[in-house]
Tab-separated table of C-alpha atoms in Angstrom:
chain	number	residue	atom	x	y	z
A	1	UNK	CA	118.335	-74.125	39.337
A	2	UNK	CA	115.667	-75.589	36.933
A	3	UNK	CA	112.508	-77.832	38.863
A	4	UNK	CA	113.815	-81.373	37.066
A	5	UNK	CA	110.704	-83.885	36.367
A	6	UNK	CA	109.180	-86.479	39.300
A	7	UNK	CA	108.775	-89.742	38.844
A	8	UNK	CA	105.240	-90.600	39.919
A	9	UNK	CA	104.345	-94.439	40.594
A	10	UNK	CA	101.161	-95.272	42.471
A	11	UNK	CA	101.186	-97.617	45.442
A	12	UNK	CA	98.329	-98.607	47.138
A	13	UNK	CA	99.226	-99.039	51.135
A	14	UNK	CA	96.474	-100.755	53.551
A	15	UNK	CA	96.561	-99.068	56.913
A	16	UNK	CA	94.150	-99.248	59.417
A	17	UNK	CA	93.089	-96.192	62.136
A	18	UNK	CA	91.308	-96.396	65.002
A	19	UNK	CA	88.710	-93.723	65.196
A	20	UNK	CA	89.303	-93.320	69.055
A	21	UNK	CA	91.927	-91.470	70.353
A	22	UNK	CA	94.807	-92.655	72.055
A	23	UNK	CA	95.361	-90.979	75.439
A	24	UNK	CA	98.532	-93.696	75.826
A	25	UNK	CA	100.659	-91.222	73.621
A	26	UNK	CA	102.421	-87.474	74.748
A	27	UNK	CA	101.705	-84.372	73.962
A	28	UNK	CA	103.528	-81.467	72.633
A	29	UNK	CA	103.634	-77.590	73.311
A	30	UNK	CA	101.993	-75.688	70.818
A	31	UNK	CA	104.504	-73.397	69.743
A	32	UNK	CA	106.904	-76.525	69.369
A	33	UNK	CA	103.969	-78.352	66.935
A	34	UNK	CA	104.381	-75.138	65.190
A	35	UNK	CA	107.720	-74.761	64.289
A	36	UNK	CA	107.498	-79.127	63.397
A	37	UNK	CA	104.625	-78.077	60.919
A	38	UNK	CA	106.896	-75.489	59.137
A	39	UNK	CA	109.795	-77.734	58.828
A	40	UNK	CA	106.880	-79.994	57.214
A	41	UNK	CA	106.176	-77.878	54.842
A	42	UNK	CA	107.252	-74.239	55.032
A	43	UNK	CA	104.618	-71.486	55.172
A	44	UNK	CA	106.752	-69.214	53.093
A	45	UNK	CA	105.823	-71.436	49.837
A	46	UNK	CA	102.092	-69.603	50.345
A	47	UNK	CA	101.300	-67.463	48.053
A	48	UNK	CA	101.209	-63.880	49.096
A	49	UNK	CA	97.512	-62.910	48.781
A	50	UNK	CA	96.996	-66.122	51.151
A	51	UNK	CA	96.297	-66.533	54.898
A	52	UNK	CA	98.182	-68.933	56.223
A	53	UNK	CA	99.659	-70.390	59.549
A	54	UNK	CA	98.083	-70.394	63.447
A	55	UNK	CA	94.881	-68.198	62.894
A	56	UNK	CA	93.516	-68.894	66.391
A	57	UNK	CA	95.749	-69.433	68.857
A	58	UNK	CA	94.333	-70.105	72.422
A	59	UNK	CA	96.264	-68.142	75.811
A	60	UNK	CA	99.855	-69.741	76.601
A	61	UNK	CA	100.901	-72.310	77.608
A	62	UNK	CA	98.811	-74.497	74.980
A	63	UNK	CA	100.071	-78.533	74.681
A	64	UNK	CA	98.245	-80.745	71.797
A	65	UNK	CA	97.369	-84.218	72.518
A	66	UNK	CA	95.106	-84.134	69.684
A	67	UNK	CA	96.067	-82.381	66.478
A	68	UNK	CA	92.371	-82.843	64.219
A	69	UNK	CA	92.328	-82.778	60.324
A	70	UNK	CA	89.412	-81.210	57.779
A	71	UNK	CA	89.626	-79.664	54.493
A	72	UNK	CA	86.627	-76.647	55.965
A	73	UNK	CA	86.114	-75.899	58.924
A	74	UNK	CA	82.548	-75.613	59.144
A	75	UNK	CA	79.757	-75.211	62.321
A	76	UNK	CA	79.289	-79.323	61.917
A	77	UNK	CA	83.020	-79.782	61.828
A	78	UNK	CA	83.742	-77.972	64.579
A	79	UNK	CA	81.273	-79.714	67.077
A	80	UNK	CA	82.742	-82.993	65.464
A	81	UNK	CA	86.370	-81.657	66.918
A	82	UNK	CA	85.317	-80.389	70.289
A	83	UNK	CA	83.445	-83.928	70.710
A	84	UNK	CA	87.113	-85.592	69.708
A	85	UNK	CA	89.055	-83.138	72.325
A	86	UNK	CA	91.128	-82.038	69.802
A	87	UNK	CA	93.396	-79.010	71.104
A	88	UNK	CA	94.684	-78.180	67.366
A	89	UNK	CA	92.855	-77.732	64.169
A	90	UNK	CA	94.619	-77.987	61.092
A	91	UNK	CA	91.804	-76.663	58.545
A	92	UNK	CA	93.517	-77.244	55.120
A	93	UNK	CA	91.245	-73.585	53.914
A	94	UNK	CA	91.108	-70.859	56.328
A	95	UNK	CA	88.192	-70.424	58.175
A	96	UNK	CA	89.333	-66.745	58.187
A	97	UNK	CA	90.504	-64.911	55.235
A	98	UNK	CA	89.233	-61.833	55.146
A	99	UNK	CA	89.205	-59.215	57.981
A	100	UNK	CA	86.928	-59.839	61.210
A	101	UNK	CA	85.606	-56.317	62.230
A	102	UNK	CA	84.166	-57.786	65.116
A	103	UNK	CA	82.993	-60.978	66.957
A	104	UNK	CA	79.966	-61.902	67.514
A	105	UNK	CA	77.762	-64.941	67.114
A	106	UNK	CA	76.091	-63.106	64.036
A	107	UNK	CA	78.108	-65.273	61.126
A	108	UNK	CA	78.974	-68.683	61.343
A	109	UNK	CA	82.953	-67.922	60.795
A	110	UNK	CA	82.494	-65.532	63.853
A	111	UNK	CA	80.862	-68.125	65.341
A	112	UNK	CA	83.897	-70.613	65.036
A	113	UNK	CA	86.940	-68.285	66.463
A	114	UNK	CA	84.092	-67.486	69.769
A	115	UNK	CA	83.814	-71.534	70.070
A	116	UNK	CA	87.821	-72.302	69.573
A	117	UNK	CA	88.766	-69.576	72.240
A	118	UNK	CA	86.277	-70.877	75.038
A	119	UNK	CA	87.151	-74.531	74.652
A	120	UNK	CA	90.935	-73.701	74.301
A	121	UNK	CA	91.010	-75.441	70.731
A	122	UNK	CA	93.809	-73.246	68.264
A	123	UNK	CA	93.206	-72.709	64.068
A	124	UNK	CA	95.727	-73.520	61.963
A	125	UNK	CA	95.704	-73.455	58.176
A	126	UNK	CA	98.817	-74.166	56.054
A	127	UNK	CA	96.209	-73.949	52.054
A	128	UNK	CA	98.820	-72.356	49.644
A	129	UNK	CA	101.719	-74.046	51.166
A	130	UNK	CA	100.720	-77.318	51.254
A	131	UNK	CA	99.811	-77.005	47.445
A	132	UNK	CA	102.707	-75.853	46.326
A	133	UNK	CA	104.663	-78.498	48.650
A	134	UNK	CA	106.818	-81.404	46.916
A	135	UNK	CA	104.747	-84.286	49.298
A	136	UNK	CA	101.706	-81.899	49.038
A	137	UNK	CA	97.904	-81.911	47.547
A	138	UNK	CA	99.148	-81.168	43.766
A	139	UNK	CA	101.625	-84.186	43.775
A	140	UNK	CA	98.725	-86.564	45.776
A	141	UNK	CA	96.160	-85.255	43.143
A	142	UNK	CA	99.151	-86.796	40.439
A	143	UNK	CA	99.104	-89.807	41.833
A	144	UNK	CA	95.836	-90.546	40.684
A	145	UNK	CA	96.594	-90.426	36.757
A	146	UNK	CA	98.983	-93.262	36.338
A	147	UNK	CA	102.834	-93.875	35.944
A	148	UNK	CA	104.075	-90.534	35.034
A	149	UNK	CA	106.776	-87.606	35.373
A	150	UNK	CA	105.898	-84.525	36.748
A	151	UNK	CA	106.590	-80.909	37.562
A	152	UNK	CA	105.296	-77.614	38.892
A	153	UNK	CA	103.698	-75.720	36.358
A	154	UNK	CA	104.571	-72.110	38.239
A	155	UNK	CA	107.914	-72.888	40.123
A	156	UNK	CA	108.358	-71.930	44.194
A	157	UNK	CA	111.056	-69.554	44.456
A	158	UNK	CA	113.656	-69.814	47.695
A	159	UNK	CA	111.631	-67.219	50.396
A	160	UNK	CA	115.581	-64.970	50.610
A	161	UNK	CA	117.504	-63.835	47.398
A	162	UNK	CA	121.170	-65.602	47.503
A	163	UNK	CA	122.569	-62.178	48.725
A	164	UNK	CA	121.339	-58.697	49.874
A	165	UNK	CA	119.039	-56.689	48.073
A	166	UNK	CA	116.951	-57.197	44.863
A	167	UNK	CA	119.205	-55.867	41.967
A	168	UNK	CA	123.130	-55.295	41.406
A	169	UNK	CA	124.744	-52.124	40.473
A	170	UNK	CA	127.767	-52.356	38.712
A	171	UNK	CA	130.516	-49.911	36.963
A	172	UNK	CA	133.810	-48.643	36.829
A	173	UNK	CA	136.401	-45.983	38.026
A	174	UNK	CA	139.524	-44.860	36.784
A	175	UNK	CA	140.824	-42.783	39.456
A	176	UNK	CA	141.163	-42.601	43.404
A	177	UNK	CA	139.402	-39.362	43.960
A	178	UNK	CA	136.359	-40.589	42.142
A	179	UNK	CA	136.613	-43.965	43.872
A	180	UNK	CA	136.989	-41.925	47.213
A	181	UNK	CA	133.717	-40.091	46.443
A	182	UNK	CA	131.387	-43.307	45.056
A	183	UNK	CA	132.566	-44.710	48.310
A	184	UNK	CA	131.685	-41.926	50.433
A	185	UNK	CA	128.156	-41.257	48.771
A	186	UNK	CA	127.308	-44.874	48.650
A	187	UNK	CA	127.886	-45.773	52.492
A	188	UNK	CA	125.331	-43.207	53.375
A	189	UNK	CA	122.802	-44.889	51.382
A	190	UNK	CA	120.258	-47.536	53.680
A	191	UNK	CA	120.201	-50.883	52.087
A	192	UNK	CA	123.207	-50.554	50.130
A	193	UNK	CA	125.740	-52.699	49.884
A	194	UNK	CA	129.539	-52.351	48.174
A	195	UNK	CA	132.361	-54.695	46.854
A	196	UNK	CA	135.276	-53.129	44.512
A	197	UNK	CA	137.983	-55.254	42.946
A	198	UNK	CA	141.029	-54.156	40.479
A	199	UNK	CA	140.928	-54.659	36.818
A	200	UNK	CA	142.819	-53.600	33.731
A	201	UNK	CA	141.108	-52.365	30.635
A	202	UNK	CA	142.992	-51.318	27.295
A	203	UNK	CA	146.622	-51.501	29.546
A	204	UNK	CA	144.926	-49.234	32.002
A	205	UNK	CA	144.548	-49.715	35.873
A	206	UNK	CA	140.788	-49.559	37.037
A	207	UNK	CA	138.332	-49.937	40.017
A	208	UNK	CA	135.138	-52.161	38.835
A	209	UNK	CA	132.722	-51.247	41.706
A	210	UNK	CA	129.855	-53.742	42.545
A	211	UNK	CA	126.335	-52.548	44.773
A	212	UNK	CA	123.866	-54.385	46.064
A	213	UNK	CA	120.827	-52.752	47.091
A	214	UNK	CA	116.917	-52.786	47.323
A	215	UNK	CA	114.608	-52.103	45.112
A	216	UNK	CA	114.238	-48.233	46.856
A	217	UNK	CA	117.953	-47.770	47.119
A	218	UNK	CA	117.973	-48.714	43.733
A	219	UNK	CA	116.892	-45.056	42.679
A	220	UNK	CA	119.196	-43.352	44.835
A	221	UNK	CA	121.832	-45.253	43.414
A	222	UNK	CA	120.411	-44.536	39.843
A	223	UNK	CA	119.930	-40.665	41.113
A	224	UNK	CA	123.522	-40.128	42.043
A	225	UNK	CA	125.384	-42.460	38.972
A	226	UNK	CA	123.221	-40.110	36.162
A	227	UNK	CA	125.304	-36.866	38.018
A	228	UNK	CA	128.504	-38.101	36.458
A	229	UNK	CA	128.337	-39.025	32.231
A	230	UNK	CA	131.029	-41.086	32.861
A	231	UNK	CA	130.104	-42.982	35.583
A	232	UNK	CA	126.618	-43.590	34.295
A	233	UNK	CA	127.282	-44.629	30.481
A	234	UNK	CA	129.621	-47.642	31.739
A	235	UNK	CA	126.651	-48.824	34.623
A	236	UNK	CA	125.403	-52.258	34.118
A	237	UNK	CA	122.125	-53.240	36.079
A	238	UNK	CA	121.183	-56.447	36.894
A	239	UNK	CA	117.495	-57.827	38.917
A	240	UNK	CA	118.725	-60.552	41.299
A	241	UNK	CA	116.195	-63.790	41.054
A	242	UNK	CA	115.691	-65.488	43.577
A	243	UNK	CA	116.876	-69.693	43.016
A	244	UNK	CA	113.728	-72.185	42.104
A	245	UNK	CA	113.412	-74.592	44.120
A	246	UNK	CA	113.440	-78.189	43.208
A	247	UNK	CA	110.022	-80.224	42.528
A	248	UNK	CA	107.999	-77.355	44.784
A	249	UNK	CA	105.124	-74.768	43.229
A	250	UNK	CA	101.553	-74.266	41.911
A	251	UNK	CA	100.003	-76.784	39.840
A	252	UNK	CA	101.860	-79.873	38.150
A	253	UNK	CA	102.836	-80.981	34.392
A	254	UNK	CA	102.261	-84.433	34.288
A	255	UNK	CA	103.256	-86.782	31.118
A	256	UNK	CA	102.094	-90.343	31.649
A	257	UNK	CA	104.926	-93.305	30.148
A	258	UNK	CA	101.838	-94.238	28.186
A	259	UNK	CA	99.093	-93.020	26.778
A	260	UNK	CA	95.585	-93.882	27.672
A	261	UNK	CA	92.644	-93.031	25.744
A	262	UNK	CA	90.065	-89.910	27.728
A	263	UNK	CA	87.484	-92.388	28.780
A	264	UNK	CA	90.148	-94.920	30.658
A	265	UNK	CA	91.630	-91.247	32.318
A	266	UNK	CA	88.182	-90.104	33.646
A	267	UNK	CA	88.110	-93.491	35.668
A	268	UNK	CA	91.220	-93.391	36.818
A	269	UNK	CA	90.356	-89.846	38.294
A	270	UNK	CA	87.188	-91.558	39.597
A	271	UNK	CA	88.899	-94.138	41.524
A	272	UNK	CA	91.955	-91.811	42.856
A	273	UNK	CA	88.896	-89.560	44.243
A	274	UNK	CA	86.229	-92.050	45.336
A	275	UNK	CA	83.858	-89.822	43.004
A	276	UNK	CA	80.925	-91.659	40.947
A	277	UNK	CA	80.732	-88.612	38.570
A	278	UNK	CA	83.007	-85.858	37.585
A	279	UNK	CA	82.393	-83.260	34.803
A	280	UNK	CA	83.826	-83.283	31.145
A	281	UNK	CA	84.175	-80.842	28.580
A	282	UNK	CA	85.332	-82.340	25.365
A	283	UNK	CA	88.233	-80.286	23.374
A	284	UNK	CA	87.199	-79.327	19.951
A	285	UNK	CA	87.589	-82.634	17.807
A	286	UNK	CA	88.260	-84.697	21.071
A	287	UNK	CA	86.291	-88.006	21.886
A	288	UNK	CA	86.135	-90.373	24.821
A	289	UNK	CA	88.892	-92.527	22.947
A	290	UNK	CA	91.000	-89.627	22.130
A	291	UNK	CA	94.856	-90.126	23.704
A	292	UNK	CA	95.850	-88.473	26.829
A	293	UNK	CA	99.802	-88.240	27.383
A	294	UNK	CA	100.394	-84.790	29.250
A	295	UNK	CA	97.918	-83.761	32.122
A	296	UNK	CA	97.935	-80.241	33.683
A	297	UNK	CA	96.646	-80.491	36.693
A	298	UNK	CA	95.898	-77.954	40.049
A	299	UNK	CA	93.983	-79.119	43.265
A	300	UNK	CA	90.962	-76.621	43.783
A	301	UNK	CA	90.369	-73.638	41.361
A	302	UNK	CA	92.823	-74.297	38.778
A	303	UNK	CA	91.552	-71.351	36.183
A	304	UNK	CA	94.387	-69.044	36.810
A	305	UNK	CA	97.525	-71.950	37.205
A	306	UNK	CA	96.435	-73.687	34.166
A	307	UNK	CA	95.205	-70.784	31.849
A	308	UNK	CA	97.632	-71.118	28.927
A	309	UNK	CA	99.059	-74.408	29.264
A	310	UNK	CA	99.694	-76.969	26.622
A	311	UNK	CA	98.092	-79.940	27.761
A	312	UNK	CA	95.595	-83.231	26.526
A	313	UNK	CA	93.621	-82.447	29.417
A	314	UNK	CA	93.446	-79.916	32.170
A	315	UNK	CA	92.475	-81.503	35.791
A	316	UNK	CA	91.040	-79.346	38.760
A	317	UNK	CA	88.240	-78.424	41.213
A	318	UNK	CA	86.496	-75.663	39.385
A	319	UNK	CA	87.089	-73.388	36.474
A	320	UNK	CA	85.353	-70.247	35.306
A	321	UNK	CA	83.002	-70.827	31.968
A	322	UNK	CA	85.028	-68.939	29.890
A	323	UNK	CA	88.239	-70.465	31.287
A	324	UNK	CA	86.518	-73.575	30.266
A	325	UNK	CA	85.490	-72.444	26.808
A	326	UNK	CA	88.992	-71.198	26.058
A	327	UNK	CA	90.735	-74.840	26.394
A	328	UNK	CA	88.203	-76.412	24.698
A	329	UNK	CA	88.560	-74.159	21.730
A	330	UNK	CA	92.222	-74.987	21.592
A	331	UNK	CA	91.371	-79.308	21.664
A	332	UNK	CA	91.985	-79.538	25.081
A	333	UNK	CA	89.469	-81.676	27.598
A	334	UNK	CA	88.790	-80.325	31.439
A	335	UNK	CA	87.838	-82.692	33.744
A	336	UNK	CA	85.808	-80.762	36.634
A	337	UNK	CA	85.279	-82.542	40.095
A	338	UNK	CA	84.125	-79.391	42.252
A	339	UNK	CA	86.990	-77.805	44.375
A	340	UNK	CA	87.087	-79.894	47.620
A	341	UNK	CA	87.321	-83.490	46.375
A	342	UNK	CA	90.478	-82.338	44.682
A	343	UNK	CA	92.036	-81.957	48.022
A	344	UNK	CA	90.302	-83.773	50.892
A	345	UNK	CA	91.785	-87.152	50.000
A	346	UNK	CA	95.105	-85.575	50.378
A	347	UNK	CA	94.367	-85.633	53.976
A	348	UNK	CA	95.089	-89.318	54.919
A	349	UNK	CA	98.158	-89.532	53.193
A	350	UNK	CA	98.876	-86.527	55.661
A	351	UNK	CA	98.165	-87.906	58.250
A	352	UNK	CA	100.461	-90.806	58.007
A	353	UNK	CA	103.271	-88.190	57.019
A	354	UNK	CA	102.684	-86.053	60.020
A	355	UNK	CA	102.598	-89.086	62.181
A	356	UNK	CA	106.098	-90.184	60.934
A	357	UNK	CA	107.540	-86.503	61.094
A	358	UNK	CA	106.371	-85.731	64.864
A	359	UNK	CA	107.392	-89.338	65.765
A	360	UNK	CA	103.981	-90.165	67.220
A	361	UNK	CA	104.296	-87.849	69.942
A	362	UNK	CA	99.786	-86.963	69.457
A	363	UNK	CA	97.500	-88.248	68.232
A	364	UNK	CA	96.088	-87.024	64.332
A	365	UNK	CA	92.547	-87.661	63.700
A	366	UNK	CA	90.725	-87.034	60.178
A	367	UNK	CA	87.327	-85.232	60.316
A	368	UNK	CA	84.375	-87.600	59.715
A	369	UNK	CA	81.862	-84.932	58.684
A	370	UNK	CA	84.148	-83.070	56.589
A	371	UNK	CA	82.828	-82.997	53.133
A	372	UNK	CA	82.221	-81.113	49.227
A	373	UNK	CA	79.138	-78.995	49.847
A	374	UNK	CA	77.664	-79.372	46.085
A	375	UNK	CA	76.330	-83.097	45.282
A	376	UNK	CA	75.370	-84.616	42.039
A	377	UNK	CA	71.274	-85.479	42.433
C-alpha cells in the first residue's frame, strides 16, 4: 500500500489555558496512561537507533494527575515541573540516550533521573514516534507553509510482516518420496514454516511447496535445497516487505496549490514558528522572488531525511555545512531555524489532542521555561 498525499489547510483555533492546575479532574494509573499514549501514537514508528517510551518510571503503584509537557528536559525545566506537581513528564527528546554507568549528581542528566525518583515524578519520551506520526511534529511543522498536499518523504512500515518470517521459499516436487523427505527435513527446522498445494505442469501431476522462514532459517533452507539439482534449479526466493503505512514516516513532501515567491515563504515560516529570524541559504540562481511550489521539510536535524530530495526549498532545524552546500549547488534554498523551534510549537496542538484522547481524565500542562538554547544577538 502506497502513502497517498494529505491535504493540508491551516486553521487558526483560539483556546484559552489556565496555567493552574485543576485538582477538580481524576487521575489515571500510570501503566494505563501508558498504554493510552501508545494507542496515540505507537512507539514502534521510532526509529531503531532511538530511545523511546517510559525512561524513568517511579516504584508501583504510580497514578498521574498531572501529565507535564517540554521539548528538553533540562535542570530549569525540571524544577519548573516539580513546582507544578506534575507526576509524568513527557520530554518530547530523551533526557537519556546514551548509557548511564552510574548515578550521581556529577552531570546534569544524572542529576535529573536522582530528582524524578525522589519526588516520584516518571520520564517519558515518545521523539522518533511522534515525528513520524500522521497528527505528529512533521505534519504540524506543514501546517505552517500554506494550502498544500503532503506526504512522508521515508514511509513507516507496519511494526509485523503480513505473515511469518522475512522471506518465502518456494519450489516444486514431482514425487511422494521426495515430498515425504522436504517435509520431514523442513519440520525440524526453527522458524520455518510450510504450505504445499497440487499443480499440473506439461500434463504432469506436481507438489508446489511454499516456506516461510526467517532470515537465519533462510540458510538452512538454502543449505539443504542446493543438496538436490533438482530441487534447487526450480527454487524461487522472495524477501517479504513489510505493508507502508498510510500518511505515517520521516520527513514530509509538501506541494503548495500555489506558488509563492521565497521571500512570502520565509514569513510564513516566521509566523507558523513565532521566530523574528530564521536562516537562508539561497540555491544557485535563486532570489527572494524566486517560486516555491514543493517544500521538503523534517522537524529537527533534517540532513539525513532530506539529503537527495527534489525540492524548491528544504525546511528543518539544522543541517550540516556540506549538507547545506550540496542543495544549494543543485538550486535548491534551506531555510534553517535551529532544531528546537521546529518542534516545540508542536506541543500545544498536543496538548489539546491528548486532552481529547484521555477524555480529560488529568490535567496536561506545557512547560513555561522550555526553550531553543542558541539565540540570535
Amino acid at each position: 500500500m502506497l502513502s497517498s498525499p494529505v491535504r493540508l489547510i491551516p486553521r487558526t483555533i483560539r483556546l484559552v489555558h489556565s496555567p493552574i492546575c485543576n485538582f477538580s479532574r481524576s487521575f489515571m494509573d500510570l501503566k494505563v496512561l501508558l498504554s493510552s499514549l501508545n494507542d496515540f501514537a505507537s512507539l514502534s514508528l521510532a526509529e531503531s537507533w532511538d530511545n523511546v517510551g517510559l525512561l524513568v518510571e517511579p516504584s508501583p503503584p504510580h497514578t498521574v494527575h498531572t501529565l507535564f509537557l517540554t521539548n528538553d528536559l533540562t535542570e530549569e525545566v525540571m524544577e519548573e515541573a516539580l513546582q507544578k506537581k506534575a507526576d509524568l513528564i513527557l520530554s518530547y527528546h530523551p533526557p537519556i540516550f546514551r548509557p548511564l554507568k552510574h548515578i550521581t549528581w556529577k552531570t546534569w542528566k544524572e542529576r535529573l533521573v536522582i530528582q524524578a525518583l525522589e519526588n516520584r515524578v516518571g520520564i517519558y519520551s515518545p521523539h522518533t514516534a511522534y515525528d513520524a506520526a500522521p497528527q505528529g511534529v512533521n505534519s504540524w511543522l506543514a501546517k505552517g507553509l500554506g494550502v498544500c498536499t503532503s506526504r512522508p518523504i521515508h514511509p513507516s512500515k507496519a511494526p509485523n510482516y503480513p505473515t511469518a518470517g522475512t522471506h518465502r521459499v518456494e519450489f516444486s516436487v514431482n514425487c511422494t518420496e521426495d515430498l515425504d523427505k522436504v517435509i520431514s527435513a523442513v519440520k525440524e527446522m526453527a522458524d520455518v514454516s510450510v504450505t504445499s498445494f497440487s499443480t499440473r505442469t506439461d500434463d504432469e501431476e506436481q507438489t508446489r511447496i511454499s516456506l516461510n522462514c526467517s532470515q537465519e532459517a533462510l540458510i538452512q533452507v538454502v543449505a539443504f535445497l542446493s543438496q538436490s539439482r533438482q530441487f534447487y534449479q526450480k527454487t524461487e526466493i522472495l524477501s517479504l516487505e513489510k505493508p507502508l503505512l498510510l500518511h505515517t514516516g520521516m520527513g514530509r513532501l509538501c506541494t503548495l496549490d500555489e506558488s509563492v515567491s521565497l521571500a512570502t515563504m520565509i514569513e510564513r515560516i516566521k509566523r507558523h514558528l513565532k521566530l523574528s529570524h530564521v536562516r537562508l541559504a539561497l540555491g544557485v540562481g535563486r532570489t527572494l522572488e524566486s517560486p516555491v511550489k514543493v517544500v521538503a521539510l523534517c522537524a529537527g536535524s533534517g540532513s539525513t531525511v532530506l539529503q537527495g530530495v527534489q525540492a524548491d526549498l528544504h525546511l528543518t532545524g539544522e543541517m550540516s555545512h556540506h549538507d547545506v552546500l550540496d542543495a544549494v549547488s543543485q538550486g535548491i534554498n534551506v531555510i534553517l531555524c535551529e532544531h528546537s523551534n521546529t518542534e516545540r510549537g508542536f506541543l500545544s496542538d498536543l496538548r489539546d489532542m491528548l486532552g481529547a484522547h484521555l477524555e480529560n481524565k488529568i490535567n496536561i500542562i506545557l512547560s513555561e521555561t522550555d526553550r531553543d538554547p542558541l539565540h540570535v544577538v
